[in-house]
Amino acid sequence: VILTAGVALVPLDSITVIDYKVTQDAIESEILFRTSRLVSNTWRNISFFLMERKAALDFIIRDNSFEALNEPQRLAAILKNLKGGFGGFVDLGVIDPLGYQRTYVGPYKLEGVDYSTQEWYKEVQEQGKYVSDVFSGFRHVPHLVIAVKHEIGNGFSFVLRATLDTDRFNELLSELEVSGMGDAFVINRAGTLQTPSRSQGKVLEKVSLPIPEDSSYTRILEGKSSTGSPLVIGYAYIPHTPFILMIVKDKAELMRAWYKTQRELVGFLAASIVSILLVILGVATYL
């Protein structure tokens, strides 16, 4: 009886254990692959969203002279066209070579503001283009700034500065379908939320997760939430911006289907072992 049972049960147990491990590894690999693909597609959408608006401002500043852009009616017409063509633009401002906002069209009174000592102004002078963090500023409403510089000769340059509301920016993430009770959000390099998050809080709040290390490509890692739950975290640094896209999924929720299959597999194995032993005992007793 022992010999016959061993011959029957050892291969069955071995195949079950191997199948269990292979299936678990396959499901975890599929989870990581899908998360990586979602992060890659989403950061490209965000990058294109910002690049498209930078290109529009770059075209405007090259297609219009400094004098033309300082005509309020002309600048107001450009802003109207940007709102109609792209959406999300709140205001436009022309900053002269000394750093003063010479002309402004928008809902606020910002003519004559001196930006020469601002960090963003220094960066746009060095880099030629600039995308800001999301901040509240004088408006007390979350928004971001895109600015481009244009040389006008003799070592002088002026800057075209546009403010974008974050509604269109947020829509890029709110429309995502993230499995596993997932959460998609954008942070800056200081760990401050730039878009709303289901699990991490509101815009401009600090996230509880550690800031991921710098990387030029999409990366996936595993971590734990503040409550100790296992997480699958995908992230990507968005080039030429201060933004980091993060997609966080609850690993236990993603593995829920596997746990159900696991219970069924263990139940099938237990039933098989009992059946085999009963048959062996019955046949041996009969003989």
mmCIF file of C-alpha atoms in Angstrom, residues 29-186:
data_model
loop_
_atom_site.group_PDB
_atom_site.id
_atom_site.type_symbol
_atom_site.label_atom_id
_atom_site.label_comp_id
_atom_site.label_asym_id
_atom_site.label_seq_id
_atom_site.Cartn_x
_atom_site.Cartn_y
_atom_site.Cartn_z
ATOM 1 C CA SER A 29 5.123 38.925 -14.288
ATOM 2 C CA GLU A 30 1.893 39.827 -16.072
ATOM 3 C CA ILE A 31 1.039 42.340 -13.326
ATOM 4 C CA LEU A 32 4.459 43.989 -13.637
ATOM 5 C CA PHE A 33 4.263 44.028 -17.439
ATOM 6 C CA ARG A 34 0.814 45.632 -17.510
ATOM 7 C CA THR A 35 1.844 48.220 -14.938
ATOM 8 C CA SER A 36 4.987 49.067 -16.908
ATOM 9 C CA ARG A 37 3.031 49.425 -20.138
ATOM 10 C CA LEU A 38 0.429 51.662 -18.460
ATOM 11 C CA VAL A 39 3.135 53.907 -17.000
ATOM 12 C CA SER A 40 4.918 54.153 -20.373
ATOM 13 C CA ASN A 41 1.766 55.071 -22.266
ATOM 14 C CA THR A 42 0.634 57.584 -19.654
ATOM 15 C CA TRP A 43 3.918 59.470 -19.311
ATOM 16 C CA ARG A 44 4.051 59.798 -23.085
ATOM 17 C CA ASN A 45 0.579 61.354 -23.047
ATOM 18 C CA ILE A 46 1.584 63.806 -20.306
ATOM 19 C CA SER A 47 4.856 64.620 -22.045
ATOM 20 C CA PHE A 48 3.034 65.242 -25.333
ATOM 21 C CA PHE A 49 0.449 67.427 -23.547
ATOM 22 C CA LEU A 50 3.182 69.715 -22.211
ATOM 23 C CA MET A 51 5.348 69.575 -25.335
ATOM 24 C CA GLU A 52 2.389 70.559 -27.513
ATOM 25 C CA ARG A 53 1.779 73.695 -25.464
ATOM 26 C CA LYS A 54 5.463 74.602 -25.338
ATOM 27 C CA ALA A 55 5.614 74.244 -29.123
ATOM 28 C CA ALA A 56 2.552 76.504 -29.510
ATOM 29 C CA LEU A 57 4.178 79.236 -27.393
ATOM 30 C CA ASP A 58 7.462 78.804 -29.249
ATOM 31 C CA PHE A 59 5.668 79.270 -32.574
ATOM 32 C CA ILE A 60 3.850 82.374 -31.315
ATOM 33 C CA ILE A 61 7.002 84.019 -29.997
ATOM 34 C CA ARG A 62 8.824 83.355 -33.285
ATOM 35 C CA ASP A 63 5.909 84.404 -35.495
ATOM 36 C CA ASN A 64 5.327 87.717 -33.707
ATOM 37 C CA SER A 65 7.717 90.537 -32.968
ATOM 38 C CA PHE A 66 8.243 91.917 -29.487
ATOM 39 C CA GLU A 67 6.322 95.048 -30.450
ATOM 40 C CA ALA A 68 3.384 93.042 -31.837
ATOM 41 C CA LEU A 69 3.088 90.942 -28.698
ATOM 42 C CA ASN A 70 3.061 94.087 -26.588
ATOM 43 C CA GLU A 71 -0.179 95.201 -28.218
ATOM 44 C CA PRO A 72 -2.911 94.125 -25.752
ATOM 45 C CA GLN A 73 -5.448 93.460 -28.500
ATOM 46 C CA ARG A 74 -3.032 91.239 -30.414
ATOM 47 C CA LEU A 75 -2.056 89.331 -27.273
ATOM 48 C CA ALA A 76 -5.716 88.934 -26.275
ATOM 49 C CA ALA A 77 -6.524 87.489 -29.722
ATOM 50 C CA ILE A 78 -3.664 84.992 -29.378
ATOM 51 C CA LEU A 79 -4.910 83.937 -25.942
ATOM 52 C CA LYS A 80 -8.421 83.464 -27.332
ATOM 53 C CA ASN A 81 -7.074 81.242 -30.116
ATOM 54 C CA LEU A 82 -5.031 79.203 -27.626
ATOM 55 C CA LYS A 83 -8.091 78.658 -25.455
ATOM 56 C CA GLY A 84 -10.141 77.582 -28.456
ATOM 57 C CA GLY A 85 -7.451 75.376 -30.001
ATOM 58 C CA PHE A 86 -5.888 73.761 -26.940
ATOM 59 C CA GLY A 87 -7.898 74.661 -23.879
ATOM 60 C CA GLY A 88 -6.530 75.164 -20.407
ATOM 61 C CA PHE A 89 -4.751 78.478 -21.042
ATOM 62 C CA VAL A 90 -5.610 81.100 -18.398
ATOM 63 C CA ASP A 91 -3.439 84.083 -19.297
ATOM 64 C CA LEU A 92 -0.473 85.311 -21.323
ATOM 65 C CA GLY A 93 2.264 87.720 -20.394
ATOM 66 C CA VAL A 94 5.183 89.303 -22.230
ATOM 67 C CA ILE A 95 8.277 89.888 -20.073
ATOM 68 C CA ASP A 96 10.811 92.406 -21.339
ATOM 69 C CA PRO A 97 14.618 91.963 -21.299
ATOM 70 C CA LEU A 98 14.794 93.497 -17.797
ATOM 71 C CA GLY A 99 12.401 90.945 -16.318
ATOM 72 C CA TYR A 100 9.313 93.151 -16.045
ATOM 73 C CA GLN A 101 5.967 91.921 -17.327
ATOM 74 C CA ARG A 102 5.336 94.534 -19.970
ATOM 75 C CA THR A 103 1.980 93.300 -21.284
ATOM 76 C CA TYR A 104 -0.518 90.909 -19.690
ATOM 77 C CA VAL A 105 -3.938 89.559 -20.689
ATOM 78 C CA GLY A 106 -5.919 87.479 -18.245
ATOM 79 C CA PRO A 107 -8.160 87.652 -15.201
ATOM 80 C CA TYR A 108 -5.572 89.218 -12.880
ATOM 81 C CA LYS A 109 -3.743 92.538 -12.659
ATOM 82 C CA LEU A 110 -0.138 91.497 -13.176
ATOM 83 C CA GLU A 111 1.223 94.240 -15.449
ATOM 84 C CA GLY A 112 4.550 95.565 -14.288
ATOM 85 C CA VAL A 113 5.401 92.616 -12.026
ATOM 86 C CA ASP A 114 9.162 92.156 -11.654
ATOM 87 C CA TYR A 115 10.194 88.549 -12.305
ATOM 88 C CA SER A 116 13.925 89.224 -12.679
ATOM 89 C CA THR A 117 14.772 87.692 -9.292
ATOM 90 C CA GLN A 118 12.468 84.681 -9.632
ATOM 91 C CA GLU A 119 14.099 81.255 -9.978
ATOM 92 C CA TRP A 120 11.870 80.282 -12.906
ATOM 93 C CA TYR A 121 12.917 83.422 -14.798
ATOM 94 C CA LYS A 122 16.594 82.609 -14.270
ATOM 95 C CA GLU A 123 15.997 79.049 -15.480
ATOM 96 C CA VAL A 124 14.183 80.106 -18.641
ATOM 97 C CA GLN A 125 17.072 82.482 -19.391
ATOM 98 C CA GLU A 126 19.490 79.566 -19.116
ATOM 99 C CA GLN A 127 17.435 76.780 -20.706
ATOM 100 C CA GLY A 128 15.244 78.694 -23.162
ATOM 101 C CA LYS A 129 12.094 76.916 -21.982
ATOM 102 C CA TYR A 130 10.557 76.271 -18.617
ATOM 103 C CA VAL A 131 7.754 74.191 -17.088
ATOM 104 C CA SER A 132 6.927 74.925 -13.463
ATOM 105 C CA ASP A 133 5.621 72.812 -10.633
ATOM 106 C CA VAL A 134 1.942 73.101 -9.826
ATOM 107 C CA PHE A 135 1.566 75.915 -7.281
ATOM 108 C CA SER A 136 -1.103 78.271 -5.955
ATOM 109 C CA GLY A 137 0.795 81.577 -6.073
ATOM 110 C CA PHE A 138 -1.055 84.907 -6.088
ATOM 111 C CA ARG A 139 -4.153 83.212 -7.506
ATOM 112 C CA HIS A 140 -4.586 80.761 -4.616
ATOM 113 C CA VAL A 141 -5.648 78.213 -7.236
ATOM 114 C CA PRO A 142 -3.428 75.310 -8.390
ATOM 115 C CA HIS A 143 -1.881 76.103 -11.766
ATOM 116 C CA LEU A 144 1.351 75.675 -13.679
ATOM 117 C CA VAL A 145 3.443 77.960 -15.843
ATOM 118 C CA ILE A 146 5.089 77.415 -19.226
ATOM 119 C CA ALA A 147 7.543 80.017 -20.481
ATOM 120 C CA VAL A 148 9.713 80.310 -23.599
ATOM 121 C CA LYS A 149 12.507 82.759 -24.447
ATOM 122 C CA HIS A 150 13.265 84.440 -27.769
ATOM 123 C CA GLU A 151 16.388 86.372 -28.720
ATOM 124 C CA ILE A 152 15.841 89.838 -30.223
ATOM 125 C CA GLY A 153 19.472 90.643 -30.947
ATOM 126 C CA ASN A 154 22.262 92.542 -29.247
ATOM 127 C CA GLY A 155 22.252 89.991 -26.439
ATOM 128 C CA PHE A 156 18.694 90.853 -25.382
ATOM 129 C CA SER A 157 15.755 88.496 -25.162
ATOM 130 C CA PHE A 158 12.155 88.525 -24.031
ATOM 131 C CA VAL A 159 9.938 85.834 -22.548
ATOM 132 C CA LEU A 160 6.398 84.726 -23.338
ATOM 133 C CA ARG A 161 4.789 83.288 -20.226
ATOM 134 C CA ALA A 162 1.514 81.332 -20.116
ATOM 135 C CA THR A 163 -0.459 80.008 -17.182
ATOM 136 C CA LEU A 164 -2.376 76.737 -17.489
ATOM 137 C CA ASP A 165 -5.090 75.526 -15.178
ATOM 138 C CA THR A 166 -4.711 71.956 -13.977
ATOM 139 C CA ASP A 167 -8.114 70.640 -15.063
ATOM 140 C CA ARG A 168 -6.918 69.331 -18.421
ATOM 141 C CA PHE A 169 -3.753 68.072 -16.770
ATOM 142 C CA ASN A 170 -5.769 66.151 -14.178
ATOM 143 C CA GLU A 171 -8.079 64.682 -16.833
ATOM 144 C CA LEU A 172 -5.148 62.768 -18.337
ATOM 145 C CA LEU A 173 -4.988 60.693 -15.146
ATOM 146 C CA SER A 174 -8.621 60.687 -14.017
ATOM 147 C CA GLU A 175 -9.630 58.893 -17.235
ATOM 148 C CA LEU A 176 -7.232 56.013 -16.595
ATOM 149 C CA GLU A 177 -8.630 52.642 -15.594
ATOM 150 C CA VAL A 178 -6.107 51.299 -13.093
ATOM 151 C CA SER A 179 -6.722 47.762 -11.891
ATOM 152 C CA GLY A 180 -6.128 46.516 -8.369
ATOM 153 C CA MET A 181 -7.697 49.509 -6.618
ATOM 154 C CA GLY A 182 -4.948 51.453 -8.353
ATOM 155 C CA ASP A 183 -4.017 55.087 -8.087
ATOM 156 C CA ALA A 184 -2.353 57.283 -10.732
ATOM 157 C CA PHE A 185 -0.899 60.654 -9.821
ATOM 158 C CA VAL A 186 1.956 63.051 -10.506
#
